[in-house]
Short mmCIF file of C-alpha atoms and ligand atoms in Angstrom, two decimals:
data_model
loop_
_atom_site.label_atom_id
_atom_site.label_comp_id
_atom_site.label_asym_id
_atom_site.label_seq_id
_atom_site.Cartn_x
_atom_site.Cartn_y
_atom_site.Cartn_z
CA MET A 1 4.00 17.56 -8.78
CA GLN A 2 2.12 19.88 -11.11
CA LEU A 3 -0.47 17.86 -12.97
CA GLY A 4 -0.39 17.89 -16.72
CA LEU A 5 3.11 19.33 -17.12
CA ASP A 6 5.48 17.25 -19.19
CA TYR A 7 8.89 17.34 -17.55
CA THR A 8 10.59 15.01 -19.99
CA GLY A 9 13.93 16.52 -20.98
CA LYS A 10 13.27 19.69 -18.94
CA ARG A 11 16.06 20.98 -16.71
CA VAL A 12 15.09 21.32 -13.08
CA LEU A 13 17.31 22.96 -10.47
CA VAL A 14 16.55 21.92 -6.90
CA VAL A 15 17.93 24.19 -4.17
CA GLY A 16 18.20 22.91 -0.60
CA GLY A 17 20.06 20.69 1.84
CA ALA A 18 20.85 17.10 0.93
CA HIS A 19 18.41 15.50 3.35
CA ALA A 20 15.62 18.04 2.93
CA SER A 21 15.79 17.80 -0.89
CA ARG A 22 16.05 14.06 -1.24
CA ARG A 23 12.39 13.37 -1.91
CA VAL A 24 11.95 16.36 -4.20
CA LEU A 25 15.00 15.27 -6.22
CA ALA A 26 13.64 11.76 -6.57
CA ARG A 27 10.24 13.04 -7.63
CA TYR A 28 11.62 15.24 -10.41
CA LEU A 29 13.94 12.45 -11.54
CA ALA A 30 10.92 10.17 -11.80
CA THR A 31 9.25 12.63 -14.21
CA GLY A 32 12.08 12.24 -16.73
CA ALA A 33 13.54 15.70 -16.08
CA THR A 34 17.28 16.41 -16.00
CA VAL A 35 17.82 17.28 -12.35
CA TYR A 36 20.50 19.55 -10.85
CA HIS A 37 20.97 19.96 -7.12
CA LEU A 38 22.53 22.94 -5.42
CA VAL A 39 23.20 22.64 -1.70
CA ALA A 40 22.29 26.21 -0.93
CA PRO A 41 23.29 28.56 1.85
CA GLY A 42 20.80 28.27 4.68
CA ALA A 43 20.33 24.52 4.31
CA VAL A 44 19.80 22.92 7.70
CA ALA A 45 22.76 20.87 8.86
CA GLY A 46 24.33 19.71 12.06
CA ALA A 47 23.58 17.50 15.01
CA GLY A 48 20.50 15.37 14.78
CA VAL A 49 20.02 15.77 11.04
CA PRO A 50 20.39 12.40 9.37
CA ALA A 51 22.90 12.21 6.55
CA ALA A 52 21.25 11.79 3.17
CA ARG A 53 22.40 9.26 0.64
CA ALA A 54 23.39 10.72 -2.71
CA VAL A 55 20.54 10.45 -5.19
CA PRO A 56 21.88 8.70 -8.30
CA GLY A 57 21.39 10.56 -11.57
CA VAL A 58 21.35 14.05 -10.04
CA LEU A 59 23.89 16.55 -11.39
CA ALA A 60 25.78 19.08 -9.26
CA PRO A 61 26.35 22.51 -10.87
CA THR A 62 29.15 24.79 -9.74
CA PHE A 63 28.00 26.98 -6.87
CA PRO A 64 27.32 30.53 -8.22
CA ARG A 65 29.40 33.14 -6.42
CA SER A 66 27.95 36.27 -8.03
CA ILE A 67 24.61 37.63 -9.21
CA GLY A 68 25.87 37.12 -12.77
CA ALA A 69 26.67 33.48 -12.08
CA TRP A 70 23.20 32.95 -10.53
CA ASN A 71 21.64 34.52 -13.63
CA ALA A 72 23.66 32.28 -15.95
CA LEU A 73 22.72 29.16 -13.99
CA ILE A 74 19.04 30.03 -13.79
CA ALA A 75 18.90 31.00 -17.46
CA ALA A 76 20.13 27.50 -18.28
CA VAL A 77 17.26 25.69 -16.55
CA ASP A 78 13.49 25.53 -17.06
CA LEU A 79 12.37 25.31 -13.45
CA VAL A 80 13.85 26.12 -10.06
CA ALA A 81 12.44 24.25 -7.06
CA VAL A 82 13.48 25.86 -3.79
CA VAL A 83 13.29 23.47 -0.86
CA GLU A 84 15.22 25.52 1.67
CA THR A 85 17.73 28.34 1.49
CA SER A 86 18.59 31.64 3.17
CA PRO A 87 16.27 34.63 2.65
CA HIS A 88 19.07 36.39 0.78
CA ALA A 89 19.70 33.51 -1.63
CA GLU A 90 15.94 33.13 -2.09
CA ALA A 91 15.67 36.81 -3.13
CA VAL A 92 18.54 36.41 -5.60
CA ILE A 93 16.97 33.27 -7.06
CA ALA A 94 13.54 34.90 -7.36
CA ALA A 95 15.03 37.92 -9.15
CA ALA A 96 17.05 35.73 -11.52
CA CYS A 97 13.95 33.61 -12.27
CA ALA A 98 11.95 36.76 -13.05
CA THR A 99 14.69 38.12 -15.33
CA ASN A 100 15.11 34.85 -17.21
CA ARG A 101 11.42 33.86 -17.25
CA THR A 102 12.37 30.64 -15.49
CA TRP A 103 9.62 28.95 -13.50
CA LEU A 104 10.02 29.04 -9.71
CA THR A 105 8.31 26.75 -7.21
CA ARG A 106 8.70 26.20 -3.49
CA GLU A 107 8.59 22.63 -2.17
CA ALA A 108 8.21 21.34 1.38
CA PRO A 109 11.45 19.96 2.81
CA ALA A 110 11.62 16.40 4.12
CA SER A 111 11.51 16.25 7.89
CA THR A 112 14.81 17.01 9.59
CA ALA A 113 13.54 16.03 13.01
CA PRO A 114 15.96 13.74 14.82
CA ILE A 115 13.23 11.11 15.14
CA GLY A 116 11.22 10.09 12.13
CA SER A 117 7.89 8.31 12.20
CA VAL A 118 6.18 5.14 11.13
CA THR A 119 2.91 5.03 9.21
CA LEU A 120 1.19 1.68 8.85
CA VAL A 121 -0.59 1.88 5.53
CA GLY A 122 -3.40 -0.41 4.52
CA GLY A 123 -2.77 -0.97 0.83
CA GLY A 124 -6.05 -2.71 -0.02
CA PRO A 125 -6.39 -5.98 -1.88
CA GLY A 126 -3.94 -5.25 -4.68
CA LEU A 127 -5.75 -2.91 -7.06
CA GLU A 128 -4.29 0.58 -7.41
CA LYS A 129 -7.77 2.12 -7.49
CA LEU A 130 -8.41 0.71 -4.03
CA LEU A 131 -5.46 2.52 -2.45
CA THR A 132 -6.82 5.41 -0.39
CA VAL A 133 -5.88 9.06 -0.85
CA GLY A 134 -4.25 8.83 2.60
CA ALA A 135 -2.21 5.80 1.55
CA MET A 136 -0.98 7.62 -1.56
CA ALA A 137 -0.01 10.71 0.44
CA ALA A 138 1.91 8.62 2.99
CA LEU A 139 3.77 6.76 0.25
CA LYS A 140 4.66 9.98 -1.51
CA ALA A 141 6.16 11.38 1.70
CA ALA A 142 8.10 8.23 2.58
CA ASP A 143 11.87 7.93 2.83
CA ILE A 144 11.66 4.15 3.13
CA VAL A 145 8.85 1.68 2.45
CA TYR A 146 8.76 -1.78 3.99
CA TYR A 147 6.41 -3.96 1.96
CA ASP A 148 5.49 -7.60 1.46
CA ARG A 149 3.87 -9.61 -1.27
CA LEU A 150 0.29 -9.03 -0.10
CA GLY A 151 0.44 -5.26 -0.41
CA PRO A 152 -0.05 -3.64 -3.81
CA THR A 153 3.44 -3.12 -5.18
CA ASP A 154 3.02 -2.93 -8.98
CA ARG A 155 3.85 0.74 -9.16
CA LEU A 156 5.58 1.34 -5.85
CA GLY A 157 8.33 3.21 -7.71
CA ASP A 158 5.76 5.75 -8.92
CA TRP A 159 3.82 6.02 -5.66
CA ALA A 160 6.93 6.41 -3.48
CA PRO A 161 9.59 7.70 -5.87
CA GLY A 162 11.70 9.29 -3.14
CA ALA A 163 11.87 6.16 -1.02
CA GLU A 164 14.02 3.12 -0.63
CA HIS A 165 11.89 -0.03 -0.98
CA VAL A 166 12.54 -2.99 1.29
CA ASP A 167 10.78 -6.35 0.88
CA VAL A 168 10.18 -7.78 4.34
CA GLY A 169 8.13 -10.66 2.98
CA LYS A 170 11.13 -12.42 1.55
CA ALA A 171 14.77 -12.39 2.57
CA PRO A 172 17.45 -13.33 0.02
CA GLY A 173 17.12 -16.99 1.02
CA HIS A 174 13.35 -16.77 0.29
CA HIS A 175 12.39 -17.05 3.93
CA ALA A 176 10.01 -14.47 5.28
CA ILE A 177 11.72 -12.02 7.61
CA PRO A 178 10.45 -12.78 11.13
CA GLN A 179 7.89 -10.28 12.38
CA ARG A 180 10.14 -9.10 15.23
CA ASP A 181 13.00 -8.39 12.81
CA ALA A 182 10.70 -6.42 10.51
CA GLU A 183 9.53 -4.39 13.51
CA ARG A 184 13.14 -3.76 14.58
CA MET A 185 14.06 -2.57 11.06
CA MET A 186 11.13 -0.13 10.95
CA VAL A 187 11.89 1.25 14.39
CA ALA A 188 15.61 1.62 13.56
CA SER A 189 14.81 3.56 10.38
CA ALA A 190 12.47 5.88 12.26
CA LEU A 191 15.01 6.43 15.02
CA ALA A 192 17.51 7.38 12.29
CA GLY A 193 15.13 10.19 11.33
CA LEU A 194 13.41 8.62 8.35
CA THR A 195 9.75 8.85 7.41
CA VAL A 196 8.86 5.16 7.35
CA VAL A 197 5.88 3.51 5.67
CA ARG A 198 4.94 -0.06 6.39
CA LEU A 199 2.74 -1.02 3.44
CA LYS A 200 0.44 -3.92 4.18
CA GLY A 201 -2.18 -5.82 2.23
CA GLY A 202 -5.80 -4.97 2.92
CA ASP A 203 -6.30 -3.31 6.30
CA PRO A 204 -3.43 -3.27 8.81
CA PHE A 205 -5.67 -4.37 11.67
CA VAL A 206 -7.32 -7.32 9.92
CA PHE A 207 -4.92 -10.22 10.55
CA GLY A 208 -2.15 -7.86 9.54
CA ARG A 209 -0.23 -7.75 12.84
CA GLY A 210 -0.71 -3.99 12.73
CA GLY A 211 -1.45 -3.87 16.45
CA GLU A 212 1.90 -5.48 17.29
CA GLU A 213 3.71 -3.00 15.07
CA VAL A 214 1.97 -0.04 16.72
CA LEU A 215 3.01 -1.37 20.14
CA ALA A 216 6.62 -1.93 18.97
CA CYS A 217 6.82 1.68 17.75
CA ARG A 218 5.27 3.06 20.93
CA ALA A 219 7.67 1.03 23.07
CA ALA A 220 10.58 2.60 21.17
CA GLY A 221 9.14 6.11 21.45
CA VAL A 222 8.55 6.35 17.70
CA PRO A 223 5.45 8.29 16.58
CA VAL A 224 3.15 5.94 14.71
CA THR A 225 -0.07 6.38 12.76
CA VAL A 226 -2.34 3.93 11.00
CA ILE A 227 -4.10 4.45 7.68
CA SER A 228 -6.95 2.01 7.27
CA GLY A 229 -7.19 0.07 4.05
CA VAL A 230 -9.84 -1.74 2.05
CA THR A 231 -9.85 -5.25 3.47
CA SER A 232 -9.80 -8.30 1.23
CA ALA A 233 -12.46 -9.78 3.52
CA ILE A 234 -15.03 -7.53 1.82
CA ALA A 235 -13.39 -6.48 -1.44
CA VAL A 236 -12.32 -9.90 -2.73
CA PRO A 237 -15.81 -11.44 -2.44
CA ALA A 238 -17.11 -8.24 -4.10
CA ALA A 239 -14.68 -8.76 -6.97
CA ALA A 240 -16.41 -12.10 -7.55
CA GLY A 241 -19.87 -10.52 -7.37
CA ILE A 242 -20.54 -11.61 -3.78
CA PRO A 243 -21.84 -8.99 -1.32
CA VAL A 244 -21.04 -10.05 2.25
CA THR A 245 -24.45 -8.82 3.37
CA HIS A 246 -27.66 -8.60 1.35
CA ARG A 247 -31.11 -7.53 2.42
CA GLU A 248 -33.22 -10.54 3.42
CA VAL A 249 -30.34 -12.91 2.70
CA SER A 250 -27.71 -12.15 5.35
CA HIS A 251 -27.59 -9.34 7.86
CA LEU A 252 -24.25 -10.16 9.42
CA PHE A 253 -20.84 -11.36 8.44
CA THR A 254 -18.05 -12.82 10.49
CA VAL A 255 -14.42 -12.72 9.41
CA ILE A 256 -12.25 -15.51 10.71
CA SER A 257 -8.66 -16.59 10.23
CA GLY A 258 -8.13 -20.12 8.99
CA HIS A 259 -4.45 -19.90 9.86
CA ALA A 260 -4.95 -22.37 12.70
CA PRO A 261 -7.75 -24.96 13.02
CA ILE A 262 -10.97 -23.61 14.55
CA SER A 263 -12.25 -25.21 17.74
CA ASP A 264 -15.59 -27.01 17.96
CA ALA A 265 -16.88 -24.34 20.34
CA GLU A 266 -16.14 -21.66 17.72
CA LEU A 267 -17.63 -23.77 14.92
CA THR A 268 -20.83 -24.28 16.92
CA HIS A 269 -21.02 -20.54 17.44
CA LEU A 270 -20.48 -19.86 13.72
CA VAL A 271 -23.21 -22.31 12.70
CA GLY A 272 -25.60 -20.69 15.18
CA LEU A 273 -25.02 -17.19 13.81
CA ASP A 274 -26.69 -18.08 10.52
CA GLY A 275 -24.85 -15.34 8.64
CA THR A 276 -22.04 -15.00 6.14
CA ILE A 277 -18.67 -16.46 7.15
CA VAL A 278 -15.58 -15.04 5.48
CA VAL A 279 -12.34 -16.96 5.95
CA LEU A 280 -8.91 -15.45 5.30
CA MET A 281 -5.79 -17.62 5.17
CA GLY A 282 -8.22 -20.51 4.97
CA ILE A 283 -6.88 -22.79 2.24
CA GLY A 284 -4.68 -24.92 4.49
CA THR A 285 -7.54 -25.68 6.89
CA LEU A 286 -10.43 -25.66 4.41
CA GLN A 287 -11.23 -29.39 4.60
CA GLN A 288 -11.26 -29.35 8.38
CA LEU A 289 -13.43 -26.25 8.44
CA VAL A 290 -16.14 -27.49 6.08
CA ALA A 291 -16.18 -30.94 7.71
CA GLY A 292 -16.42 -29.34 11.14
CA LEU A 293 -19.25 -26.98 10.16
CA ALA A 294 -21.19 -29.91 8.65
CA ARG A 295 -20.59 -32.07 11.73
CA LEU A 296 -21.85 -29.31 14.01
CA GLY A 297 -25.08 -28.79 12.14
CA MET A 298 -24.62 -26.46 9.17
CA ARG A 299 -26.89 -27.37 6.23
CA SER A 300 -24.97 -29.31 3.60
CA ASP A 301 -26.41 -27.23 0.73
CA ILE A 302 -25.10 -23.89 2.05
CA PRO A 303 -23.24 -22.28 -0.87
CA VAL A 304 -19.49 -21.79 -0.56
CA ALA A 305 -17.16 -19.78 -2.81
CA ILE A 306 -13.39 -19.68 -2.93
CA VAL A 307 -12.01 -16.56 -4.59
CA GLU A 308 -8.32 -16.86 -5.42
CA ARG A 309 -6.03 -13.96 -6.29
CA GLY A 310 -8.73 -11.28 -6.06
CA PHE A 311 -8.26 -8.41 -8.54
CA ALA A 312 -5.35 -10.12 -10.29
CA HIS A 313 -5.61 -10.88 -14.01
CA ASP A 314 -5.98 -14.56 -13.14
CA GLN A 315 -8.59 -14.18 -10.39
CA ARG A 316 -10.58 -17.39 -10.13
CA THR A 317 -13.79 -18.30 -8.28
CA THR A 318 -14.72 -21.86 -7.38
CA ILE A 319 -18.33 -22.29 -6.25
CA GLY A 320 -19.87 -25.28 -4.54
CA ARG A 321 -21.83 -26.30 -1.45
CA LEU A 322 -20.68 -27.16 2.02
CA ASP A 323 -20.70 -30.87 1.09
CA THR A 324 -18.97 -30.50 -2.30
CA ILE A 325 -16.51 -27.63 -1.94
CA GLY A 326 -13.79 -29.79 -0.34
CA ALA A 327 -13.59 -32.07 -3.37
CA LEU A 328 -14.02 -29.17 -5.83
CA ALA A 329 -11.17 -27.28 -4.18
CA THR A 330 -8.88 -30.29 -4.33
CA HIS A 331 -9.79 -30.89 -7.96
CA ALA A 332 -9.22 -27.24 -8.90
CA GLY A 333 -5.98 -27.11 -6.89
CA VAL A 334 -6.94 -23.90 -5.11
CA ARG A 335 -4.06 -21.98 -3.57
CA SER A 336 -3.40 -19.01 -1.34
CA PRO A 337 -4.08 -16.13 -1.35
CA ALA A 338 -7.77 -16.81 -1.41
CA VAL A 339 -10.89 -15.74 0.44
CA VAL A 340 -13.49 -18.37 1.33
CA VAL A 341 -17.10 -17.23 1.65
CA ILE A 342 -19.71 -19.48 3.26
CA GLY A 343 -23.36 -18.45 3.19
CA GLU A 344 -26.45 -17.78 1.12
CA VAL A 345 -24.95 -14.57 -0.30
CA VAL A 346 -22.72 -16.76 -2.48
CA ALA A 347 -25.83 -17.83 -4.38
CA LEU A 348 -26.30 -14.24 -5.54
CA ALA A 349 -23.14 -14.63 -7.59
CA SER A 350 -24.02 -18.07 -8.91
CA HIS A 351 -27.48 -19.54 -9.19
CA GLY A 352 -29.61 -16.99 -7.36
CA ASP A 353 -31.60 -14.25 -9.00
CA ASP A 354 -30.07 -14.17 -12.50
CA ALA A 355 -30.55 -10.45 -13.01
CA ALA A 356 -28.96 -9.65 -9.64
CA ALA A 357 -26.09 -12.03 -10.31
CA ASP A 358 -25.37 -10.33 -13.64
CA LEU A 359 -25.52 -6.88 -12.12
CA LEU A 360 -23.16 -7.85 -9.30
CA ARG A 361 -20.71 -9.43 -11.70
CA ASP A 362 -20.77 -6.34 -13.93
CA ALA A 363 -20.19 -4.09 -10.95
CA ALA A 364 -17.21 -6.20 -9.93
CA GLU A 365 -15.78 -5.92 -13.44
CA LEU A 366 -16.00 -2.14 -13.27
CA ALA A 367 -13.99 -2.20 -10.07
CA SER A 368 -11.12 -4.16 -11.56
N1 SAH B 1 -4.84 -7.47 6.26
C1 SAH B 1 -5.31 -8.23 5.13
C2 SAH B 1 -5.38 -9.71 5.41
C3 SAH B 1 -4.05 -10.34 5.75
S1 SAH B 1 -4.19 -12.07 5.97
C4 SAH B 1 -6.66 -7.67 4.68
O1 SAH B 1 -7.29 -6.89 5.39
O2 SAH B 1 -7.07 -8.00 3.57
C5 SAH B 1 -3.79 -12.64 4.36
C6 SAH B 1 -5.00 -13.26 3.70
O3 SAH B 1 -5.82 -12.24 3.12
C7 SAH B 1 -4.69 -14.18 2.57
O4 SAH B 1 -4.30 -15.47 3.01
C8 SAH B 1 -6.02 -14.22 1.87
O5 SAH B 1 -6.94 -15.02 2.57
C9 SAH B 1 -6.48 -12.78 2.00
N2 SAH B 1 -6.15 -11.97 0.82
C10 SAH B 1 -5.51 -10.78 0.83
N3 SAH B 1 -5.45 -10.26 -0.40
C11 SAH B 1 -6.09 -11.14 -1.21
C12 SAH B 1 -6.37 -11.16 -2.60
N4 SAH B 1 -6.00 -10.18 -3.42
N5 SAH B 1 -7.04 -12.23 -3.10
C13 SAH B 1 -7.43 -13.22 -2.29
N6 SAH B 1 -7.19 -13.26 -0.98
C14 SAH B 1 -6.52 -12.22 -0.44
#
């Protein structure tokens, strides 16, 4: 889309096959333009090309049968976007655009390959600014986006205007769609020829089941790529002014899942590391975790932070120590999603060096 142009109320004629033009049509519709679609001669059709759904809101002009009719049609619009057509029709269109001073642009057609593809996109912790350029490009090219509540979805309609959006976090009965069903849906869409994006929170390979989805695609012969994302394990503490490492404070960090209780052997190992511990999905097992760490020798005054709803307008940080955080969390009623940080780095955001704490907090504010 050309930056800076205001398409509101402009008339845009898209020329190309139904499938190939679908995304381009949706993009121009999203700009507020009045969009006409001409299925032109030369549009790819036939075996292996998936049928396109009609794009609501697009108008169909009468097909011009003469040079004069092409001229009249092109004189009536502001922009012609050619997605695909025959060389002859393209020459006629170009000449009519030149005569009528109508803008002409050429747009890449959507894939017409019989098999589509799946891209696992790490969407970051929820802030639009933390979506990568690669994530944006994949969304823009998508025919269908499978998302869940942890991915950033505020403006999905703008990021992926040509795509159908499917929530795989919640089914109509409010139960999450089982992982295997979500995988089957993605694979089926790709096998039907669609460009599929699976939008995930944070990074797809950090407790995101991205590995299983890659394997499911490979098993079905579907091409799959992964776009890394900004993980909440680092970004959410940062949003609360907590760096996961800091010179002379902590030179390592370990990210663990609190989804299931952690064994004593693992806890002993964590205590021995003497670095920052970051816990995702850790609210349900928080009490067990802090009690276990204390029992296995972690100092009771080690600072602990719980950052809920990182980057949301109601982000909240609860700060305590290993021996107080359990009660503080209960009192505050902390809830998922939240990131728990255990280690001296937490003090930088609370009662450490005041100047550093202020600077870190300010930096976090700039990011949000
Ligand atoms: N792949 C994701 C993590 C998925 S596990 C990533 O790399 O970030 C889900 C957990 O991530 C949540 O239970 C919570 O612990 C954490 N999380 C993700 N986004 C968060 C956010 N905006 N605020 C707080 N915690 C978040």
